[in-house]
mmCIF file of C-alpha atoms in Angstrom:
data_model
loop_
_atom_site.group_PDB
_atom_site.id
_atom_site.type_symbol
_atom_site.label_atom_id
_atom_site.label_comp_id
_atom_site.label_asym_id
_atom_site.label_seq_id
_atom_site.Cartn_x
_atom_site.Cartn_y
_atom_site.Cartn_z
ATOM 1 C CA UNK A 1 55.498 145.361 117.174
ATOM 2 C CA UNK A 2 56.962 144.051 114.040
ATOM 3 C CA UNK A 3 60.620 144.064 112.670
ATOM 4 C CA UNK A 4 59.836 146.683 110.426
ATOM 5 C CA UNK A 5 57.879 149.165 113.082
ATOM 6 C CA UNK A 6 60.749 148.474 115.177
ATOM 7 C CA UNK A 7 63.118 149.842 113.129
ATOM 8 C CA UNK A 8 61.511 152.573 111.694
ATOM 9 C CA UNK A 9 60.489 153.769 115.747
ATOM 10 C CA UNK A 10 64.715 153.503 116.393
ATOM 11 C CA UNK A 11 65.195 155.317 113.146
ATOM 12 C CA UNK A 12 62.951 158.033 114.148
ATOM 13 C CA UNK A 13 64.227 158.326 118.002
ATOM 14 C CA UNK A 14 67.801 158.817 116.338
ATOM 15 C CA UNK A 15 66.585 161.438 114.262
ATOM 16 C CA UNK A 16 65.063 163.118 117.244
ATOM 17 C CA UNK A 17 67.784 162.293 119.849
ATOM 18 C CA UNK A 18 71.045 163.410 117.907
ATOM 19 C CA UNK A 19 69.351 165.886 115.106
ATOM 20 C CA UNK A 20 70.839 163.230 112.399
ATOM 21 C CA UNK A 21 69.296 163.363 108.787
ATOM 22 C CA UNK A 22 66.524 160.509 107.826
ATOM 23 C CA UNK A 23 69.552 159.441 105.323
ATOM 24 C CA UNK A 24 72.268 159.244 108.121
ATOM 25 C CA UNK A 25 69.881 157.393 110.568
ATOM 26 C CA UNK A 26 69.252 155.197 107.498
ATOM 27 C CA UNK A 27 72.985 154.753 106.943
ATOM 28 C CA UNK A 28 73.092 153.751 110.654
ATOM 29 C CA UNK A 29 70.111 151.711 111.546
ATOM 30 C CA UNK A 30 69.490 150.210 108.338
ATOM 31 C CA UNK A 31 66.759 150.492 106.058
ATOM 32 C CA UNK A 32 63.075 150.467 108.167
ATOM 33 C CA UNK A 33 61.915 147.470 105.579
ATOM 34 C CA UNK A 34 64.976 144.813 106.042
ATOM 35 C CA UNK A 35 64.343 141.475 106.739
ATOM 36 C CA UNK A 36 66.524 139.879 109.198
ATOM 37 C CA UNK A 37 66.625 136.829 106.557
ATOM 38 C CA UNK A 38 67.182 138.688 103.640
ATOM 39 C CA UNK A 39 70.528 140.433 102.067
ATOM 40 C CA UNK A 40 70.586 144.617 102.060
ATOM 41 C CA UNK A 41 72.984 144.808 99.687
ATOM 42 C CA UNK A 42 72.589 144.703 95.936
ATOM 43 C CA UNK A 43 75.706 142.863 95.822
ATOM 44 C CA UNK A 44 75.059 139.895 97.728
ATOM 45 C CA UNK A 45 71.291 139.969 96.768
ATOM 46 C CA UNK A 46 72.681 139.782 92.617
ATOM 47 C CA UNK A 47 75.601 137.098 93.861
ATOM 48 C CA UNK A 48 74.006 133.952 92.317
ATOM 49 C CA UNK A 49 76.368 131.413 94.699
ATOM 50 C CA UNK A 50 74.428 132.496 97.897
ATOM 51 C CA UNK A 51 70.546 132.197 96.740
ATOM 52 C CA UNK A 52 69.662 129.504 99.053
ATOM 53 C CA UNK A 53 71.561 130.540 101.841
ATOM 54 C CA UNK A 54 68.958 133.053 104.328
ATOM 55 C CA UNK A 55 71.558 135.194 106.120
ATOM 56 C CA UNK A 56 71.253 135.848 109.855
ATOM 57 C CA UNK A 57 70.693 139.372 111.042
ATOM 58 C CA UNK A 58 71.514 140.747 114.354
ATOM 59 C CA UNK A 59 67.994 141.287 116.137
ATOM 60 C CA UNK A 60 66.893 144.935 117.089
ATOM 61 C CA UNK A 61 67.544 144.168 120.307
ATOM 62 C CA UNK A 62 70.922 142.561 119.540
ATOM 63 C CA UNK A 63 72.151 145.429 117.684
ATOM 64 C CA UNK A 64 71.093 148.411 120.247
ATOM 65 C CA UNK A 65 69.725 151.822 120.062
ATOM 66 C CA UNK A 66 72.755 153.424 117.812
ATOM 67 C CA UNK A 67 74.397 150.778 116.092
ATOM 68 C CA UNK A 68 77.700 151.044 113.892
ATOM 69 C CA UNK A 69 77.869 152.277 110.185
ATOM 70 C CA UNK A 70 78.820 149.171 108.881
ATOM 71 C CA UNK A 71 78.384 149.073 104.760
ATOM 72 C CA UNK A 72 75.825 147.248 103.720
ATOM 73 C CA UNK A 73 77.532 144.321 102.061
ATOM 74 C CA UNK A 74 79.593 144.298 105.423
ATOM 75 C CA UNK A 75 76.195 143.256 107.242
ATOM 76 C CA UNK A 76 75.472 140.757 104.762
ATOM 77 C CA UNK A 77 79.084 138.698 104.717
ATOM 78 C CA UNK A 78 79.240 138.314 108.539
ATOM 79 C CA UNK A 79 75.239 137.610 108.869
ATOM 80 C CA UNK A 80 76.101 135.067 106.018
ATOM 81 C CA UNK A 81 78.841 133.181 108.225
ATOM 82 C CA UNK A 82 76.754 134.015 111.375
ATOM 83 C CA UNK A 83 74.537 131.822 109.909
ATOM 84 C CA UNK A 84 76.446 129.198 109.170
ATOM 85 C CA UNK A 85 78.531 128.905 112.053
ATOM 86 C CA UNK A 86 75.416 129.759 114.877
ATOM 87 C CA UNK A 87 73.504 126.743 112.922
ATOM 88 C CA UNK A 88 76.269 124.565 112.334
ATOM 89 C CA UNK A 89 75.487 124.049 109.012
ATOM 90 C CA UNK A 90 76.960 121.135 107.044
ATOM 91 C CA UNK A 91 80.439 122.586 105.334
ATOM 92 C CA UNK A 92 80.279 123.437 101.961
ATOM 93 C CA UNK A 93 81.931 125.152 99.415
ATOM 94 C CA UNK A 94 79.548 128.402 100.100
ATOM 95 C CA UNK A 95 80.730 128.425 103.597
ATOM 96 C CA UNK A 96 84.061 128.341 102.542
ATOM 97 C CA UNK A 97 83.237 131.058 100.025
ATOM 98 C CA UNK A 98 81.954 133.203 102.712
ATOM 99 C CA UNK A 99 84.938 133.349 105.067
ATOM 100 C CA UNK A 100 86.664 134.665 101.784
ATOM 101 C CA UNK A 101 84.059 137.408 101.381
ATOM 102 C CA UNK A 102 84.460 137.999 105.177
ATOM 103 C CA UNK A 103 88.356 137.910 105.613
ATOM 104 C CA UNK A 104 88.022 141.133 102.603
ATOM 105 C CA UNK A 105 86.178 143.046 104.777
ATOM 106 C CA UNK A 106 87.608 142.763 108.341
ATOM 107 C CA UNK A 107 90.948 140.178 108.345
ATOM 108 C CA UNK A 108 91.053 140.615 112.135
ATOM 109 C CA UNK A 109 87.755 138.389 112.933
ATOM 110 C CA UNK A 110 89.069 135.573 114.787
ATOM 111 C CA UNK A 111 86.174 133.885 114.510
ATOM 112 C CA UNK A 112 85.970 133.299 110.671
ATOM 113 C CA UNK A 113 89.386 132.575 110.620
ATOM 114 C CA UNK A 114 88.404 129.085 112.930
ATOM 115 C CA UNK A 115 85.941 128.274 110.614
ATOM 116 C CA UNK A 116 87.545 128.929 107.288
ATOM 117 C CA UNK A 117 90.444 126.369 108.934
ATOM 118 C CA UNK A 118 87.333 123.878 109.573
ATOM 119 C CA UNK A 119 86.376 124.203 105.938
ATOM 120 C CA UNK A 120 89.695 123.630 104.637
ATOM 121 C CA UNK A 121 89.847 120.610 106.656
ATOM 122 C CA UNK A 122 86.708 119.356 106.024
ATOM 123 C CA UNK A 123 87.220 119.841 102.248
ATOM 124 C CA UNK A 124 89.871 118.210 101.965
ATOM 125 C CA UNK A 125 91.554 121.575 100.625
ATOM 126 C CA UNK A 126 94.984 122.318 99.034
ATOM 127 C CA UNK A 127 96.907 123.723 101.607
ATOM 128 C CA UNK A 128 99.613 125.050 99.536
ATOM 129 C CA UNK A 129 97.125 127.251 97.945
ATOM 130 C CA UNK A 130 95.379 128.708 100.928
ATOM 131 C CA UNK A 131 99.020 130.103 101.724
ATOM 132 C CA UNK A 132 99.184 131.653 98.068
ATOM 133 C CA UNK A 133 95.369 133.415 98.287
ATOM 134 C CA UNK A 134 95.857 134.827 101.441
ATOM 135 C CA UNK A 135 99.132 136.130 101.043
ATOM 136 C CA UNK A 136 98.305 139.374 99.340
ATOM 137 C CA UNK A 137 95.781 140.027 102.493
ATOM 138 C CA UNK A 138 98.687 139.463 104.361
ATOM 139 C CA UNK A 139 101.202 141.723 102.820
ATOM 140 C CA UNK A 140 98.429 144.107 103.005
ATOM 141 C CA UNK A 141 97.396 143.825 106.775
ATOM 142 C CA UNK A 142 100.764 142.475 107.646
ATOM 143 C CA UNK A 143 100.488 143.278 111.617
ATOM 144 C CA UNK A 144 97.187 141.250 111.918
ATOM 145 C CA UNK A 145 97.740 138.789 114.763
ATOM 146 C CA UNK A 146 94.887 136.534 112.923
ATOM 147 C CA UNK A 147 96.300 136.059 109.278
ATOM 148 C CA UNK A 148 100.186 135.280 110.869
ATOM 149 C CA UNK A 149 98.178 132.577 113.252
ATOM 150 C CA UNK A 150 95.963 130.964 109.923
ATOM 151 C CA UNK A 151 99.437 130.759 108.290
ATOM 152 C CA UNK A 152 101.558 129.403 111.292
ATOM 153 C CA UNK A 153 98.285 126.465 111.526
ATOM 154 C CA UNK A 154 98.500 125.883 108.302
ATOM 155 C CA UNK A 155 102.540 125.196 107.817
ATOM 156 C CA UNK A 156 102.385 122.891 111.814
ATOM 157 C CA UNK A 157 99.586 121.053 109.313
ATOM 158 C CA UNK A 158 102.409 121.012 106.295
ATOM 159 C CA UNK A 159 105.120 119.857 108.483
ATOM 160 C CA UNK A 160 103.194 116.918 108.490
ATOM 161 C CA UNK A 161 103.902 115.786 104.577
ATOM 162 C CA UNK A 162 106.498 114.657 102.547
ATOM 163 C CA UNK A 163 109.995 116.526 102.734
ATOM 164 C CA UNK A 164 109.263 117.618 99.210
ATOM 165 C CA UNK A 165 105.747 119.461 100.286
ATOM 166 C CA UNK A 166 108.027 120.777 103.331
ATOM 167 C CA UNK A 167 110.591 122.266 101.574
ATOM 168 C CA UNK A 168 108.537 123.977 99.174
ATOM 169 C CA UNK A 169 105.889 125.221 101.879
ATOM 170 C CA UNK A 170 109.582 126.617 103.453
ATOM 171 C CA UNK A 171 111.017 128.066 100.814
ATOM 172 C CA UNK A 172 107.851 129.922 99.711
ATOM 173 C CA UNK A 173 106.985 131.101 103.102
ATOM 174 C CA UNK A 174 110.614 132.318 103.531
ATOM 175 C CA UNK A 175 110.112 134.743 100.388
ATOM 176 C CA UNK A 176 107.036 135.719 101.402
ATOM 177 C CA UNK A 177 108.562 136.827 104.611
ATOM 178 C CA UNK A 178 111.192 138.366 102.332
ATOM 179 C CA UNK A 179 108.600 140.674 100.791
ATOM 180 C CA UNK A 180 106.913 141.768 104.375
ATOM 181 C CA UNK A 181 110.426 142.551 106.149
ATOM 182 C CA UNK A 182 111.854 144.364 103.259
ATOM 183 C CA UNK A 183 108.807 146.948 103.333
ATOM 184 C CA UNK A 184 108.954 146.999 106.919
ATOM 185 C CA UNK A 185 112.175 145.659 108.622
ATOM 186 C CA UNK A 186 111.091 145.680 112.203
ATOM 187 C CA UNK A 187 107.777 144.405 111.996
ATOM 188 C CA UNK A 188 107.470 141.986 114.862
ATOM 189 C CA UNK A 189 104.712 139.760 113.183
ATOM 190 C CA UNK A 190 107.167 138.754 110.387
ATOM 191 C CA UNK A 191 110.136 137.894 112.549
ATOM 192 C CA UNK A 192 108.435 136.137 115.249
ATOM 193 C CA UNK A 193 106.858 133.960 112.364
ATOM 194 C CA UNK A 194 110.574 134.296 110.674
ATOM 195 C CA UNK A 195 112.301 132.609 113.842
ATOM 196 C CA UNK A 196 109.205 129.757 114.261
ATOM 197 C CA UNK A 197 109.604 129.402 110.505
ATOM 198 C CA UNK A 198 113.405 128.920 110.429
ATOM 199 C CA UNK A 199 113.619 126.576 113.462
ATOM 200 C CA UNK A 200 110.698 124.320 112.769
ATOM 201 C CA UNK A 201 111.493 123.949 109.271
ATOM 202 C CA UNK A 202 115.428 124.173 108.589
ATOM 203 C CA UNK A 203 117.686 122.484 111.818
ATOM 204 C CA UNK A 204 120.770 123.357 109.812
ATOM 205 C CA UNK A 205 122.605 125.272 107.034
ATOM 206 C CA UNK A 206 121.702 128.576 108.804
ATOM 207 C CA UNK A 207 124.283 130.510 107.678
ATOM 208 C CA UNK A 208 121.665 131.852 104.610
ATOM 209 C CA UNK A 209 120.024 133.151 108.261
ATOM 210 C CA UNK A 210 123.009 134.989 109.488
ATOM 211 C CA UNK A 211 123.669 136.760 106.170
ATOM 212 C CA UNK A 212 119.796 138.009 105.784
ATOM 213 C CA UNK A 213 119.923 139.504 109.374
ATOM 214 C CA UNK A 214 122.882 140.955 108.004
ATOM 215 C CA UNK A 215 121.617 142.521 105.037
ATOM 216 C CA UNK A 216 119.198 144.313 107.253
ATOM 217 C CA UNK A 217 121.691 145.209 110.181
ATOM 218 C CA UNK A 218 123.585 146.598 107.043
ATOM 219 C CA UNK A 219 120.640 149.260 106.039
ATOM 220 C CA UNK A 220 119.719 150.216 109.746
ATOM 221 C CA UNK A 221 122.543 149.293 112.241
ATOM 222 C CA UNK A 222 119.878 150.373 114.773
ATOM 223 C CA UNK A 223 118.092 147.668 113.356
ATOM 224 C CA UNK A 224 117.222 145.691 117.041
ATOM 225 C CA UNK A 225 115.202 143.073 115.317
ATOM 226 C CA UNK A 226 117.464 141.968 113.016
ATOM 227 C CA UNK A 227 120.073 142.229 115.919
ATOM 228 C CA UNK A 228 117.553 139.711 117.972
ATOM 229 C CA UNK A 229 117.341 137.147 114.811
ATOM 230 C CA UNK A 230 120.916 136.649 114.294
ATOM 231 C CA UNK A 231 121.536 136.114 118.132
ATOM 232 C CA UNK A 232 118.623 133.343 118.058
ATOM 233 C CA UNK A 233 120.223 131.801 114.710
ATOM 234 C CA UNK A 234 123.917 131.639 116.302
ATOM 235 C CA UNK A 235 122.278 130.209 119.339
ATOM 236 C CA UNK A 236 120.223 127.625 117.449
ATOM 237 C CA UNK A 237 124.069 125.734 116.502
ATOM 238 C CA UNK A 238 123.711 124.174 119.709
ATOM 239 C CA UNK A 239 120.193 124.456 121.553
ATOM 240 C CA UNK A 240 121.878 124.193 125.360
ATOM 241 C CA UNK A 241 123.779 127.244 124.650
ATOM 242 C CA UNK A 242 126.679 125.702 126.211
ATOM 243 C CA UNK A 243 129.287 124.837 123.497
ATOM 244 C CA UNK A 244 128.834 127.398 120.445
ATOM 245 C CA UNK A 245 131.543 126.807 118.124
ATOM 246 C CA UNK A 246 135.049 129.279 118.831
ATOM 247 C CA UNK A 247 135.245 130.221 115.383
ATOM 248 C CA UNK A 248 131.460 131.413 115.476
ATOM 249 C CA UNK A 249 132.041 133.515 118.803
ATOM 250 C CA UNK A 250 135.302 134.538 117.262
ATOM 251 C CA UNK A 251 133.535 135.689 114.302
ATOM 252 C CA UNK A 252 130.435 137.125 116.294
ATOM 253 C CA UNK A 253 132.519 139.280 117.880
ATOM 254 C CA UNK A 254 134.569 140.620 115.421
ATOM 255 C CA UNK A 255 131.891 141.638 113.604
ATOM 256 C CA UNK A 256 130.089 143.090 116.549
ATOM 257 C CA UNK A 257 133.047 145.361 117.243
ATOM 258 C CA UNK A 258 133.377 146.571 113.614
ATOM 259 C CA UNK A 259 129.474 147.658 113.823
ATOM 260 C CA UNK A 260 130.372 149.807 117.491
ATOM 261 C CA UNK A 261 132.784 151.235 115.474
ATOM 262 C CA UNK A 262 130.916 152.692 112.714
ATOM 263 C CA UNK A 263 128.193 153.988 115.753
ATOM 264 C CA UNK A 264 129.642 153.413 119.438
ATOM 265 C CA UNK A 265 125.857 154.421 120.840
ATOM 266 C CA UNK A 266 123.966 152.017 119.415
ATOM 267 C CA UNK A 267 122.372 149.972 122.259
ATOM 268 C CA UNK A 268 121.042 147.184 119.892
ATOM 269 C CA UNK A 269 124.945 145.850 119.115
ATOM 270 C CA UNK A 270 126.477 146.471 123.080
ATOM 271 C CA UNK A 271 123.570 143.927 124.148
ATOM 272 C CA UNK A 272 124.465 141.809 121.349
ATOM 273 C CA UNK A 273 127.774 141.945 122.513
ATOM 274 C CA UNK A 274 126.814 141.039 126.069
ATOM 275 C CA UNK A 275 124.401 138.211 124.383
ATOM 276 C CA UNK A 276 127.704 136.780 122.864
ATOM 277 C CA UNK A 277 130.099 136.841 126.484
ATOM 278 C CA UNK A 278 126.759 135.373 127.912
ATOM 279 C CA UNK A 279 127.877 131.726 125.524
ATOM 280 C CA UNK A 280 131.418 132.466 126.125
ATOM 281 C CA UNK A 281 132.686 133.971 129.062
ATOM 282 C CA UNK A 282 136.314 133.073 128.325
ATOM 283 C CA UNK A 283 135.646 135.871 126.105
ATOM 284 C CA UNK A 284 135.472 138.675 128.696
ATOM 285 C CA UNK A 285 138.931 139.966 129.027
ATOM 286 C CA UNK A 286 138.598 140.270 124.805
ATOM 287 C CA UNK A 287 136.084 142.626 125.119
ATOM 288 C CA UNK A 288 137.392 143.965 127.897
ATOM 289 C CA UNK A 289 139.786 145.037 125.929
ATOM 290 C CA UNK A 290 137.925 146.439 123.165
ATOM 291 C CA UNK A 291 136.125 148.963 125.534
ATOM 292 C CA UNK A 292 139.105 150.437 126.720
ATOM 293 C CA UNK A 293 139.493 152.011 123.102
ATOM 294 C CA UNK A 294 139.833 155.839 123.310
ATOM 295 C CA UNK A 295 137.142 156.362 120.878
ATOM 296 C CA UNK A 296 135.041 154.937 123.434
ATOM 297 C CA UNK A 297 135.936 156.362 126.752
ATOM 298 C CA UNK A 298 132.726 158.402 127.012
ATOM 299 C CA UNK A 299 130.830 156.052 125.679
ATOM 300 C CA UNK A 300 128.206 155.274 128.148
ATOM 301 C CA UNK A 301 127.259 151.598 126.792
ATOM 302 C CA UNK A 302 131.166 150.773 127.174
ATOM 303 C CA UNK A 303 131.704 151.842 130.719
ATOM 304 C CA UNK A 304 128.683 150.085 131.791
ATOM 305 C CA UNK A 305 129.624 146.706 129.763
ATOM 306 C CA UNK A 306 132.761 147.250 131.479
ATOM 307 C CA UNK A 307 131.022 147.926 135.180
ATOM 308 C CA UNK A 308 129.387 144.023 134.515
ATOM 309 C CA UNK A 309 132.512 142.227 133.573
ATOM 310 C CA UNK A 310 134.216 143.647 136.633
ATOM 311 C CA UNK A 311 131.139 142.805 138.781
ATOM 312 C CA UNK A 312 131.326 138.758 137.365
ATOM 313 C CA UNK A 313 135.139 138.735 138.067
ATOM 314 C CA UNK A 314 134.059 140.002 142.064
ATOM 315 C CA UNK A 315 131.250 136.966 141.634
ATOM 316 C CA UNK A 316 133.546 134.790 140.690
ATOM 317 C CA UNK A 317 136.175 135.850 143.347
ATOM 318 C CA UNK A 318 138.954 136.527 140.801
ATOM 319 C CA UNK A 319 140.774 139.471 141.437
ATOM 320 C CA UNK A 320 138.514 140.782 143.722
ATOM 321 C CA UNK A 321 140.182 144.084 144.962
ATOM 322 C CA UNK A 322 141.696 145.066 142.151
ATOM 323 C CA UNK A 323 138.154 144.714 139.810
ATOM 324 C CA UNK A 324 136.256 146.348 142.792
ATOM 325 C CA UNK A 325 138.707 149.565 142.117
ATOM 326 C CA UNK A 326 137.908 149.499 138.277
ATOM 327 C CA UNK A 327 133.890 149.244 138.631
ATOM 328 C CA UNK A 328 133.753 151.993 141.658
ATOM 329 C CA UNK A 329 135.878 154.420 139.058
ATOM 330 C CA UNK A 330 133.930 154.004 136.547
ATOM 331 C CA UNK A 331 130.526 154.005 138.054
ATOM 332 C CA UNK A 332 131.797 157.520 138.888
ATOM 333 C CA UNK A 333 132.150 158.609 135.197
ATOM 334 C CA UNK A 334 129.105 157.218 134.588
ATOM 335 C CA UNK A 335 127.117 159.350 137.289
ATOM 336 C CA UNK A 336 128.487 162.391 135.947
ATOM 337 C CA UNK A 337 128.333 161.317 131.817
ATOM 338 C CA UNK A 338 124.687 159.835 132.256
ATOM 339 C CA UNK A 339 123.284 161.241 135.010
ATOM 340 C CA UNK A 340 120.030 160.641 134.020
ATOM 341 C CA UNK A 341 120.501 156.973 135.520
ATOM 342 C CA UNK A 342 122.087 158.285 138.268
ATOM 343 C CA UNK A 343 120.160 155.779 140.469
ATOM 344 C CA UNK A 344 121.024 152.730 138.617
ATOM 345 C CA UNK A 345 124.479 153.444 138.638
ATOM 346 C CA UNK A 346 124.528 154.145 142.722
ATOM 347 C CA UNK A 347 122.728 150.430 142.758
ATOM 348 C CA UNK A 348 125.217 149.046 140.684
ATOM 349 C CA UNK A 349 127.814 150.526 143.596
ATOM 350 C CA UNK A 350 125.997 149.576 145.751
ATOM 351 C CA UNK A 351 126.095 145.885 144.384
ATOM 352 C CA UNK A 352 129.857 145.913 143.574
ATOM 353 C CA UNK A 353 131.052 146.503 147.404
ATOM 354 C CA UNK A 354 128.043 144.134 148.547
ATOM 355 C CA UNK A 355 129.421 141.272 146.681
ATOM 356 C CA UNK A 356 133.268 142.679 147.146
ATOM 357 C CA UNK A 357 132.350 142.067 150.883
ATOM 358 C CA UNK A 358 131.430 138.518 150.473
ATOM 359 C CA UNK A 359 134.103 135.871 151.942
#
């Protein structure tokens, strides 16, 4: 049977099997007299650049009984790079040209992502500029694993050159990433790329850092993102995490407390809190302190930060009875204000007199 009976006996079963129209099962299957060399669309068939170039269909028995409703010129660009990439063709400027046509029409193909970087390569290609045409796909389809990869490839690749090529790739990726977080401040993409960005690119002078995570912290205090960055841009001072600066902690914490003040329940600023004792503990009694406000004495994120800086002064023997007393009281509260976690909290007993025991 040839290509064309083939497709015009699938075409008819459809019509049959699910009561679709001839058009519809048209729409689906394709047109009964397509070549699986030729183009289907009137736009790649008129597109002068590809004449030369046979695309490379998916088979009949490749694409199934029912396949999917792709557009027409969405069969084309992908048989177009199937073609290239199945046969490895020699690169050329077509190739590279279809990955383009491609990346419009589904960004999230891993595939011709791989091979547009092989062009670019191969091509000896400006870099610089692939950032600059692909950023508008990205702003547009800005939680696409894919395009955040391409661009993390391509700046590893930029790291390479001169400190002036670095600085500009840097500072022109850093606005970009200006643009994506200020339409959507938590998207994960953007700050995971953000923090690779920042610490592969710029080793000091982060204090630009700390203010843009506070800019953001400033619209949303609920913000847990931005909450996240500054912690990993105060901790990037001194990569052991052992000897962060006084005045930083000092300053870390001060404005920690002023943001539990303006909302005591926010979770994202109590862990940041913890985050910061975590680099300091000299700094526990401070906070201590600070949760012992009356403002905050149902405040269920106090009472527990509380519970854990009683528990490390049991750990670290200091105190012992005395600290035991304090974290079994307030465990108490904290069954009867957040019951919900009513098991955690008889744990967290449970832990306090197990290490209160210890000799």
């Amino acid at each position: 049977m040839t290509e064309q009976e083939m497709r015009t006996s699938s075409r008819a079963k459809v019509v049959k099997v699910t009561g679709m129209t001839e058009a519809q099962a048209v729409m689906t299957l394709g047109p009964a007299s397509t070549h699986p060399n030729e183009f289907v669309s009137k736009e790649f068939r008129d597109d002068v650049t590809f004449r030369g170039v046979q695309p490379m269909h998916l088979s009949e028995a490749e694409e199934g009984a029912v396949r999917i409703a792709y557009e027409e010129k969405f069969r084309d660009a992908f048989a177009l790079l199937r073609r290239f990439t199945a046969e490895n063709l020699p690169i050329t400027d077509i190739a590279f040209l279809a990955t383009t046509k491609c990346m419009e029409l589904n960004p999230a193909n891993y595939t011709l992502w791989v091979y547009r970087r092989r062009c670019l390569k191969e091509l000896g290609m400006d870099l610089e500029k692939e950032l600059e045409a692909t950023r508008e796909l990205a702003e547009n389809n800005s939680k696409n694993y894919q395009i955040w990869h391409h661009r993390k490839t391509i700046l590893e690749i930029l790291t390479q050159e001169n400190e002036e090529v670095k600085k500009r790739a840097f500072e022109n990726e850093l606005e970009f990433l200006d643009t994506v977080l200020g339409n959507d401040p938590k998207n994960y993409h953007a700050w995971q790329h953000r923090q690779w960005l920042v610490n592969s690119f710029k080793k000091d002078g982060l204090e630009s850092e700390v203010a843009f995570a506070d800019s953001l912290i400033k619209e949303d205090v609920r913000n847990n993102s931005a909450w996240n960055y500054r912690f990993n841009v105060v901790s990037w001072s001194d990569p052991k995490m052992d000897s962060i600066d006084e005045n930083v902690i000092a300053r870390e914490i001060q404005y920690t407390c002023e943001k539990i003040q303006q909302c005591p329940n926010n979770e994202s600023s109590w862990n940041y809190l913890r985050g910061i004792m975590e680099l300091n503990s000299d700094v526990r009694e401070q906070i201590l302190q600070f949760c012992k406000a009356e403002y905050l004495k149902d405040c269920p994120f106090a009472l527990s930060c509380m519970v854990d800086i009683h528990l490390e002064h049991i750990e670290d023997r200091k105190d012992v009875g005395e600290n035991k007393k304090e974290a079994l009281e307030i465990l108490g509260r904290l069954r009867s204000l957040d019951y919900i976690r009513e098991n955690y909290w008889n744990y967290m007993t449970y832990k306090v007199e197990n290490e209160s025991s210890k000799t």
